[in-house]
mmCIF file of C-alpha atoms in Angstrom:
data_model
loop_
_atom_site.group_PDB
_atom_site.id
_atom_site.type_symbol
_atom_site.label_atom_id
_atom_site.label_comp_id
_atom_site.label_asym_id
_atom_site.label_seq_id
_atom_site.Cartn_x
_atom_site.Cartn_y
_atom_site.Cartn_z
ATOM 1 C CA MET A 790 32.249 -12.213 20.840
ATOM 2 C CA SER A 791 34.551 -9.788 19.718
ATOM 3 C CA THR A 792 35.517 -7.350 22.937
ATOM 4 C CA PRO A 793 33.765 -4.118 21.884
ATOM 5 C CA ARG A 794 35.523 -0.474 21.663
ATOM 6 C CA ILE A 795 34.370 2.200 23.751
ATOM 7 C CA PRO A 796 34.113 5.863 22.317
ATOM 8 C CA GLY A 797 34.278 7.255 25.097
ATOM 9 C CA GLN A 798 31.426 8.301 26.316
ATOM 10 C CA GLN A 799 29.593 7.935 29.075
ATOM 11 C CA ASP A 800 25.535 7.458 30.339
ATOM 12 C CA ALA A 801 23.584 10.488 30.269
ATOM 13 C CA PRO A 802 20.198 11.409 30.791
ATOM 14 C CA ALA A 803 18.124 12.957 28.535
ATOM 15 C CA GLY A 804 19.949 15.568 25.601
ATOM 16 C CA ARG A 805 22.387 12.957 25.351
ATOM 17 C CA TRP A 806 25.830 13.597 23.915
ATOM 18 C CA SER A 807 26.304 12.715 20.072
ATOM 19 C CA ARG A 808 30.018 12.876 19.155
ATOM 20 C CA ARG A 809 29.212 15.324 15.870
ATOM 21 C CA GLY A 810 26.838 17.241 17.979
ATOM 22 C CA VAL A 811 28.127 20.368 18.315
ATOM 23 C CA LEU A 812 27.029 21.939 21.186
ATOM 24 C CA ALA A 813 27.348 26.159 22.196
ATOM 25 C CA VAL A 814 27.190 25.818 26.044
ATOM 26 C CA LEU A 815 28.902 23.573 28.750
ATOM 27 C CA GLY A 816 26.141 23.541 30.956
ATOM 28 C CA ALA A 817 26.289 20.075 31.844
ATOM 29 C CA VAL A 818 30.074 19.534 32.587
ATOM 30 C CA PRO A 819 29.814 19.283 36.484
ATOM 31 C CA VAL A 820 32.728 21.074 37.384
ATOM 32 C CA ALA A 821 30.968 24.022 37.162
ATOM 33 C CA ALA A 822 29.475 25.235 39.824
ATOM 34 C CA ALA A 823 26.265 27.118 40.027
ATOM 35 C CA LEU A 824 26.103 31.123 41.222
ATOM 36 C CA THR A 825 22.645 31.369 42.169
ATOM 37 C CA GLY A 826 21.039 34.096 43.478
ATOM 38 C CA THR A 827 18.110 35.582 44.416
ATOM 39 C CA ALA A 828 16.118 38.966 42.380
ATOM 40 C CA SER A 829 17.459 41.662 43.573
ATOM 41 C CA GLY A 830 15.231 44.710 44.218
ATOM 42 C CA ALA A 831 16.999 47.136 41.943
ATOM 43 C CA ALA A 832 16.331 44.590 38.974
ATOM 44 C CA ARG A 833 12.388 44.111 40.202
ATOM 45 C CA ALA A 834 12.010 47.744 40.118
ATOM 46 C CA ALA A 835 13.430 48.037 37.242
ATOM 47 C CA GLU A 836 9.891 46.492 35.413
ATOM 48 C CA GLY A 837 8.052 48.510 37.974
ATOM 49 C CA GLY A 838 7.494 45.258 40.063
ATOM 50 C CA THR A 839 6.030 43.097 36.636
ATOM 51 C CA ALA A 840 5.626 39.620 37.150
ATOM 52 C CA LYS A 841 7.068 39.468 33.693
ATOM 53 C CA THR A 842 10.950 40.196 34.593
ATOM 54 C CA ARG A 843 13.642 37.195 34.351
ATOM 55 C CA THR A 844 16.234 36.632 36.755
ATOM 56 C CA LEU A 845 19.900 36.508 34.707
ATOM 57 C CA LYS A 846 21.657 33.276 36.349
ATOM 58 C CA ALA A 847 25.300 33.028 36.130
ATOM 59 C CA THR A 848 27.280 29.273 36.513
ATOM 60 C CA VAL A 849 31.206 29.326 35.981
ATOM 61 C CA THR A 850 33.894 27.592 34.993
ATOM 62 C CA PRO A 851 35.997 26.303 37.992
ATOM 63 C CA GLU A 852 35.200 26.621 40.944
ATOM 64 C CA GLY A 853 37.020 28.926 43.295
ATOM 65 C CA ASN A 854 39.932 27.857 45.733
ATOM 66 C CA GLY A 855 41.046 25.181 43.141
ATOM 67 C CA THR A 856 44.173 24.386 42.107
ATOM 68 C CA TYR A 857 44.017 23.428 37.838
ATOM 69 C CA GLY A 858 46.029 22.920 34.679
ATOM 70 C CA VAL A 859 47.463 25.378 33.140
ATOM 71 C CA GLY A 860 44.740 25.591 30.346
ATOM 72 C CA MET A 861 41.409 25.863 32.376
ATOM 73 C CA PRO A 862 39.330 29.159 30.591
ATOM 74 C CA VAL A 863 36.657 30.614 32.442
ATOM 75 C CA SER A 864 33.761 29.104 30.690
ATOM 76 C CA ILE A 865 30.778 31.612 32.031
ATOM 77 C CA THR A 866 26.628 30.068 31.006
ATOM 78 C CA PHE A 867 23.914 31.819 31.736
ATOM 79 C CA SER A 868 20.112 30.466 32.119
ATOM 80 C CA HIS A 869 18.967 32.827 29.455
ATOM 81 C CA ALA A 870 19.932 34.300 25.994
ATOM 82 C CA VAL A 871 21.575 37.315 26.307
ATOM 83 C CA THR A 872 21.198 40.019 23.865
ATOM 84 C CA ARG A 873 22.773 42.938 25.741
ATOM 85 C CA LYS A 874 26.458 41.072 25.035
ATOM 86 C CA ALA A 875 28.202 44.148 25.696
ATOM 87 C CA ALA A 876 26.538 44.925 29.259
ATOM 88 C CA VAL A 877 26.780 41.615 30.658
ATOM 89 C CA GLU A 878 30.682 41.122 29.514
ATOM 90 C CA ARG A 879 31.568 44.834 30.929
ATOM 91 C CA ALA A 880 29.815 43.478 34.009
ATOM 92 C CA ILE A 881 32.011 40.384 34.310
ATOM 93 C CA THR A 882 35.940 41.289 35.178
ATOM 94 C CA VAL A 883 38.629 38.245 35.102
ATOM 95 C CA SER A 884 42.047 39.262 36.611
ATOM 96 C CA ALA A 885 45.550 37.512 36.529
ATOM 97 C CA ASP A 886 47.889 37.966 39.206
ATOM 98 C CA SER A 887 50.435 38.263 36.385
ATOM 99 C CA GLY A 888 48.952 40.947 34.500
ATOM 100 C CA VAL A 889 48.977 39.158 31.222
ATOM 101 C CA GLU A 890 45.368 40.361 29.097
ATOM 102 C CA ILE A 891 42.445 38.591 29.524
ATOM 103 C CA VAL A 892 39.166 38.919 26.851
ATOM 104 C CA GLY A 893 36.098 37.483 26.575
ATOM 105 C CA HIS A 894 34.639 35.689 24.291
ATOM 106 C CA TRP A 895 30.939 34.832 22.853
ATOM 107 C CA PHE A 896 29.797 31.431 22.050
ATOM 108 C CA GLY A 897 26.236 32.192 20.953
ATOM 109 C CA ASP A 898 23.656 34.197 23.334
ATOM 110 C CA THR A 899 24.423 31.933 26.773
ATOM 111 C CA ARG A 900 28.369 30.771 26.697
ATOM 112 C CA LEU A 901 30.566 33.744 27.724
ATOM 113 C CA ASP A 902 34.455 32.205 28.197
ATOM 114 C CA PHE A 903 37.720 34.008 29.360
ATOM 115 C CA ARG A 904 41.507 33.267 28.236
ATOM 116 C CA PRO A 905 44.801 34.924 27.482
ATOM 117 C CA LYS A 906 46.517 34.982 25.049
ATOM 118 C CA THR A 907 48.963 31.778 25.587
ATOM 119 C CA TYR A 908 48.439 28.910 28.501
ATOM 120 C CA TRP A 909 49.105 30.778 31.941
ATOM 121 C CA ALA A 910 51.639 30.351 33.520
ATOM 122 C CA LYS A 911 51.850 27.696 36.205
ATOM 123 C CA GLY A 912 51.372 29.395 40.127
ATOM 124 C CA THR A 913 49.129 32.587 38.746
ATOM 125 C CA THR A 914 45.760 33.175 40.580
ATOM 126 C CA VAL A 915 42.743 33.999 38.465
ATOM 127 C CA THR A 916 40.084 36.139 40.039
ATOM 128 C CA VAL A 917 36.533 36.679 38.900
ATOM 129 C CA ASP A 918 34.382 39.108 39.695
ATOM 130 C CA LEU A 919 31.009 39.624 39.309
ATOM 131 C CA ALA A 920 28.911 42.521 38.944
ATOM 132 C CA LEU A 921 25.596 41.750 37.333
ATOM 133 C CA SER A 922 23.522 43.521 40.324
ATOM 134 C CA GLY A 923 20.575 45.224 38.423
ATOM 135 C CA VAL A 924 22.330 44.925 34.767
ATOM 136 C CA ARG A 925 20.387 44.054 32.291
ATOM 137 C CA ALA A 926 20.909 41.924 29.811
ATOM 138 C CA GLY A 927 17.890 41.460 27.764
ATOM 139 C CA ASP A 928 14.164 42.294 27.146
ATOM 140 C CA ALA A 929 13.039 42.712 31.190
ATOM 141 C CA LEU A 930 15.746 40.451 32.178
ATOM 142 C CA TYR A 931 18.613 41.470 34.670
ATOM 143 C CA GLY A 932 21.121 39.934 36.404
ATOM 144 C CA THR A 933 20.894 40.075 40.541
ATOM 145 C CA GLN A 934 24.838 38.798 41.595
ATOM 146 C CA ALA A 935 27.212 40.200 42.878
ATOM 147 C CA GLU A 936 30.434 38.195 44.152
ATOM 148 C CA SER A 937 34.100 37.256 43.660
ATOM 149 C CA ARG A 938 36.199 33.700 43.674
ATOM 150 C CA ALA A 939 39.444 32.927 42.576
ATOM 151 C CA PHE A 940 41.326 29.492 41.844
ATOM 152 C CA ARG A 941 44.911 28.830 40.920
ATOM 153 C CA ILE A 942 47.141 27.363 38.042
ATOM 154 C CA GLY A 943 49.287 24.151 38.847
ATOM 155 C CA ARG A 944 52.197 23.297 37.130
ATOM 156 C CA SER A 945 52.332 23.214 33.903
ATOM 157 C CA GLN A 946 51.457 19.922 31.900
ATOM 158 C CA ILE A 947 51.260 19.868 28.196
ATOM 159 C CA SER A 948 50.348 15.976 26.967
ATOM 160 C CA THR A 949 50.931 15.287 23.118
ATOM 161 C CA VAL A 950 48.876 12.554 21.588
ATOM 162 C CA ASP A 951 50.426 11.427 17.810
ATOM 163 C CA LEU A 952 48.314 9.063 16.706
ATOM 164 C CA LYS A 953 49.859 8.218 13.613
ATOM 165 C CA LYS A 954 52.329 7.030 16.211
ATOM 166 C CA GLU A 955 50.186 5.488 18.569
ATOM 167 C CA ARG A 956 52.105 7.027 21.291
ATOM 168 C CA MET A 957 51.397 10.051 24.408
ATOM 169 C CA THR A 958 54.140 12.237 25.014
ATOM 170 C CA VAL A 959 53.550 14.154 28.309
ATOM 171 C CA VAL A 960 55.847 17.076 29.373
ATOM 172 C CA ARG A 961 55.669 18.682 32.499
ATOM 173 C CA ASP A 962 57.298 22.292 33.664
ATOM 174 C CA GLY A 963 59.526 21.832 30.483
ATOM 175 C CA ALA A 964 60.207 18.196 31.271
ATOM 176 C CA ARG A 965 59.549 15.249 29.628
ATOM 177 C CA ILE A 966 58.080 12.702 32.418
ATOM 178 C CA ALA A 967 56.157 9.882 30.443
ATOM 179 C CA SER A 968 55.037 7.992 27.348
ATOM 180 C CA TYR A 969 52.675 6.292 27.124
ATOM 181 C CA PRO A 970 51.255 3.946 24.048
ATOM 182 C CA VAL A 971 47.713 4.581 23.219
ATOM 183 C CA THR A 972 45.113 3.570 20.757
ATOM 184 C CA GLY A 973 42.734 6.188 18.983
ATOM 185 C CA GLY A 974 39.937 5.955 16.681
ATOM 186 C CA ASP A 975 40.121 3.744 13.237
ATOM 187 C CA SER A 976 39.273 4.810 9.914
ATOM 188 C CA GLU A 977 35.655 5.165 10.187
ATOM 189 C CA HIS A 978 35.652 6.759 14.139
ATOM 190 C CA THR A 979 38.517 9.357 13.671
ATOM 191 C CA THR A 980 39.493 11.247 16.764
ATOM 192 C CA TRP A 981 39.445 14.948 17.140
ATOM 193 C CA SER A 982 42.694 16.499 16.084
ATOM 194 C CA GLY A 983 43.190 19.867 17.938
ATOM 195 C CA ILE A 984 44.102 21.396 21.731
ATOM 196 C CA MET A 985 41.442 20.335 23.944
ATOM 197 C CA VAL A 986 41.241 20.448 27.939
ATOM 198 C CA ILE A 987 40.752 18.289 30.560
ATOM 199 C CA SER A 988 37.030 19.545 32.051
ATOM 200 C CA GLU A 989 35.709 15.955 33.695
ATOM 201 C CA ARG A 990 37.306 13.223 35.836
ATOM 202 C CA LEU A 991 35.622 10.062 36.664
ATOM 203 C CA LYS A 992 38.038 7.634 38.190
ATOM 204 C CA GLU A 993 34.930 4.817 37.083
ATOM 205 C CA THR A 994 32.079 5.366 34.440
ATOM 206 C CA ARG A 995 29.459 3.860 32.203
ATOM 207 C CA MET A 996 29.836 3.684 28.752
ATOM 208 C CA GLN A 997 27.190 3.090 26.505
ATOM 209 C CA SER A 998 27.129 2.634 22.501
ATOM 210 C CA SER A 999 23.438 4.099 22.150
ATOM 211 C CA THR A 1000 24.592 7.767 23.488
ATOM 212 C CA VAL A 1001 26.247 7.964 20.923
ATOM 213 C CA GLY A 1002 24.211 6.803 18.044
ATOM 214 C CA LEU A 1003 25.414 3.278 17.397
ATOM 215 C CA GLY A 1004 22.470 0.764 19.359
ATOM 216 C CA ASP A 1005 23.598 -2.084 21.550
ATOM 217 C CA GLU A 1006 27.078 -2.331 20.045
ATOM 218 C CA TYR A 1007 28.310 -2.545 23.494
ATOM 219 C CA ASP A 1008 27.751 -1.108 27.517
ATOM 220 C CA ILE A 1009 30.478 -1.615 29.877
ATOM 221 C CA ALA A 1010 29.550 0.218 33.265
ATOM 222 C CA ASP A 1011 33.335 0.300 34.937
ATOM 223 C CA VAL A 1012 35.556 2.129 32.379
ATOM 224 C CA PRO A 1013 38.576 3.509 34.839
ATOM 225 C CA HIS A 1014 39.926 6.916 34.518
ATOM 226 C CA ALA A 1015 37.915 8.692 32.039
ATOM 227 C CA GLN A 1016 38.981 12.605 31.624
ATOM 228 C CA ARG A 1017 36.749 14.200 29.521
ATOM 229 C CA LEU A 1018 38.382 16.526 26.385
ATOM 230 C CA THR A 1019 34.836 17.125 24.782
ATOM 231 C CA THR A 1020 31.556 17.949 25.797
ATOM 232 C CA SER A 1021 30.362 15.685 22.934
ATOM 233 C CA GLY A 1022 32.140 12.712 24.639
ATOM 234 C CA THR A 1023 35.510 12.162 24.081
ATOM 235 C CA PHE A 1024 37.839 10.637 26.770
ATOM 236 C CA ILE A 1025 41.143 9.499 27.363
ATOM 237 C CA HIS A 1026 40.496 6.913 30.115
ATOM 238 C CA GLY A 1027 41.918 3.226 30.789
ATOM 239 C CA ASN A 1028 40.904 0.431 28.484
ATOM 240 C CA TYR A 1029 41.429 -3.378 30.152
ATOM 241 C CA TRP A 1030 39.130 -5.642 27.922
ATOM 242 C CA THR A 1031 41.769 -4.411 24.842
ATOM 243 C CA ALA A 1032 45.084 -6.505 24.651
ATOM 244 C CA ALA A 1033 47.927 -4.997 25.773
ATOM 245 C CA SER A 1034 49.594 -5.404 22.735
ATOM 246 C CA ALA A 1035 47.120 -3.452 20.614
ATOM 247 C CA PHE A 1036 48.146 -0.169 22.931
ATOM 248 C CA GLY A 1037 51.247 1.695 20.518
ATOM 249 C CA HIS A 1038 50.237 -0.358 17.606
ATOM 250 C CA SER A 1039 47.038 0.567 16.049
ATOM 251 C CA ASN A 1040 43.960 2.186 16.265
ATOM 252 C CA GLY A 1041 40.511 0.500 17.539
ATOM 253 C CA THR A 1042 38.500 3.047 19.208
ATOM 254 C CA HIS A 1043 35.153 4.784 18.443
ATOM 255 C CA GLY A 1044 36.709 7.987 19.106
ATOM 256 C CA CYS A 1045 38.026 8.285 22.105
ATOM 257 C CA ILE A 1046 41.933 8.091 23.506
ATOM 258 C CA GLY A 1047 42.495 4.665 25.161
ATOM 259 C CA LEU A 1048 45.337 3.647 28.090
ATOM 260 C CA HIS A 1049 46.577 -0.128 28.826
ATOM 261 C CA ASP A 1050 44.620 0.077 32.928
ATOM 262 C CA ALA A 1051 43.435 -3.112 34.590
ATOM 263 C CA LYS A 1052 39.376 -3.909 35.405
ATOM 264 C CA GLY A 1053 39.007 -1.691 38.346
ATOM 265 C CA GLY A 1054 41.633 0.449 38.061
ATOM 266 C CA ALA A 1055 43.961 -0.441 41.081
ATOM 267 C CA ASP A 1056 46.690 -1.623 39.108
ATOM 268 C CA GLU A 1057 49.248 1.913 40.021
ATOM 269 C CA ASP A 1058 51.647 0.601 37.030
ATOM 270 C CA THR A 1059 48.811 0.870 33.870
ATOM 271 C CA ALA A 1060 49.254 3.476 32.107
ATOM 272 C CA GLY A 1061 45.355 3.977 32.510
ATOM 273 C CA TYR A 1062 46.299 4.419 35.722
ATOM 274 C CA ALA A 1063 49.831 6.762 35.882
ATOM 275 C CA PHE A 1064 48.289 9.140 33.531
ATOM 276 C CA TYR A 1065 44.866 10.182 35.748
ATOM 277 C CA ALA A 1066 46.636 10.233 38.924
ATOM 278 C CA GLY A 1067 48.972 12.873 37.482
ATOM 279 C CA SER A 1068 46.396 14.509 35.760
ATOM 280 C CA LEU A 1069 44.858 17.990 36.997
ATOM 281 C CA LEU A 1070 41.306 19.776 35.647
ATOM 282 C CA GLY A 1071 42.428 22.186 32.721
ATOM 283 C CA ASP A 1072 45.191 19.948 31.487
ATOM 284 C CA VAL A 1073 45.628 20.328 28.244
ATOM 285 C CA VAL A 1074 46.004 17.253 25.439
ATOM 286 C CA ILE A 1075 46.937 17.986 22.084
ATOM 287 C CA VAL A 1076 45.709 15.426 19.154
ATOM 288 C CA LYS A 1077 47.972 15.059 16.344
ATOM 289 C CA ASN A 1078 47.896 12.879 12.680
ATOM 290 C CA SER A 1079 44.548 11.749 13.736
ATOM 291 C CA GLY A 1080 42.494 12.039 10.334
ATOM 292 C CA ASP A 1081 40.104 13.919 11.711
ATOM 293 C CA LYS A 1082 38.864 17.524 11.741
ATOM 294 C CA THR A 1083 40.154 20.359 14.569
ATOM 295 C CA VAL A 1084 37.639 20.052 17.370
ATOM 296 C CA VAL A 1085 35.054 22.985 17.388
ATOM 297 C CA ALA A 1086 36.558 25.417 19.733
ATOM 298 C CA SER A 1087 32.979 25.290 21.575
ATOM 299 C CA ASN A 1088 32.772 21.610 21.859
ATOM 300 C CA GLY A 1089 34.780 21.966 25.551
ATOM 301 C CA LEU A 1090 36.473 23.793 26.933
ATOM 302 C CA ASN A 1091 38.453 23.573 23.467
ATOM 303 C CA GLY A 1092 38.661 27.567 22.813
ATOM 304 C CA TRP A 1093 42.635 27.685 22.428
ATOM 305 C CA ASN A 1094 41.946 26.213 19.100
ATOM 306 C CA LEU A 1095 40.597 29.794 18.289
ATOM 307 C CA SER A 1096 43.924 32.483 17.053
ATOM 308 C CA TRP A 1097 44.239 35.474 19.068
ATOM 309 C CA LYS A 1098 42.919 38.027 16.365
ATOM 310 C CA LYS A 1099 40.056 35.366 16.184
ATOM 311 C CA TRP A 1100 39.273 35.242 19.668
ATOM 312 C CA LYS A 1101 39.240 38.624 20.161
ATOM 313 C CA ALA A 1102 37.339 39.477 17.406
ATOM 314 C CA GLY A 1103 34.220 37.077 19.573
ATOM 315 C CA SER A 1104 34.171 40.115 22.081
ATOM 316 C CA ALA A 1105 31.215 41.636 22.350
ATOM 317 C CA LEU A 1106 33.562 44.934 23.400
ATOM 318 C CA ALA A 1107 36.012 44.404 20.942
#
């Protein structure tokens, strides 16, 4: 039996991802933290206390009080479609102690991301203030949340994967710290190109071909060191089932980026272990020479693929 190849999709419940699915929201990204809140008196009074009044709830990525990579945007998803985008965007303030300009961009009616023109500077503290209480977001739709959170940007780490050379170079704070042989998508299952941000980290996860529309080709329950790059299922992960000689010499996956690893993920001398151990949520992974088009900006936390002009044009306050 031939050894199965992995496209990089974790087992998912209802609404499984397809690699080519272009998703407008990130509600399933586990690093998000729900900001619940209860219906405020102002919202109820605005509709005369009728049962038709709906409460808008916001879910913010990333969580507060953590340390993240320089590519981490602020991504907010809403429980209902927002039709009064300017009012909602005006009620949300994202600021940095560095004083850099930060602008919002709408991906559809339920997702609003914020980022600066270029990656955050290391050591930056980013604060997110929600002043949504009583804000009318749509027909009989009102916000209730009034709260603040902050997170910190750690060291800068930018990893560039060149799939023509089958190698990834890791640069931390401007200095090259590692170079790893990799394997990427084959000619029939190419890897997205472009700038991607690590949005989820799993020491071990299950990957099944059925979740990406490939039938029952494989089902591997213990894929080590998996880090998500797109909502639709692209990961950079450890791979123990492919011969070590393949890394750096051939692209043979169904779309993911594979690093040599050991079964169980306990071998500290493998590339898969080392890269995972040195990574943060929000770290940047740039893929080039993949033979595929640039990943859609809304497919993951990947808004960096939009120019600053296009990003600013997506603000309701432009």
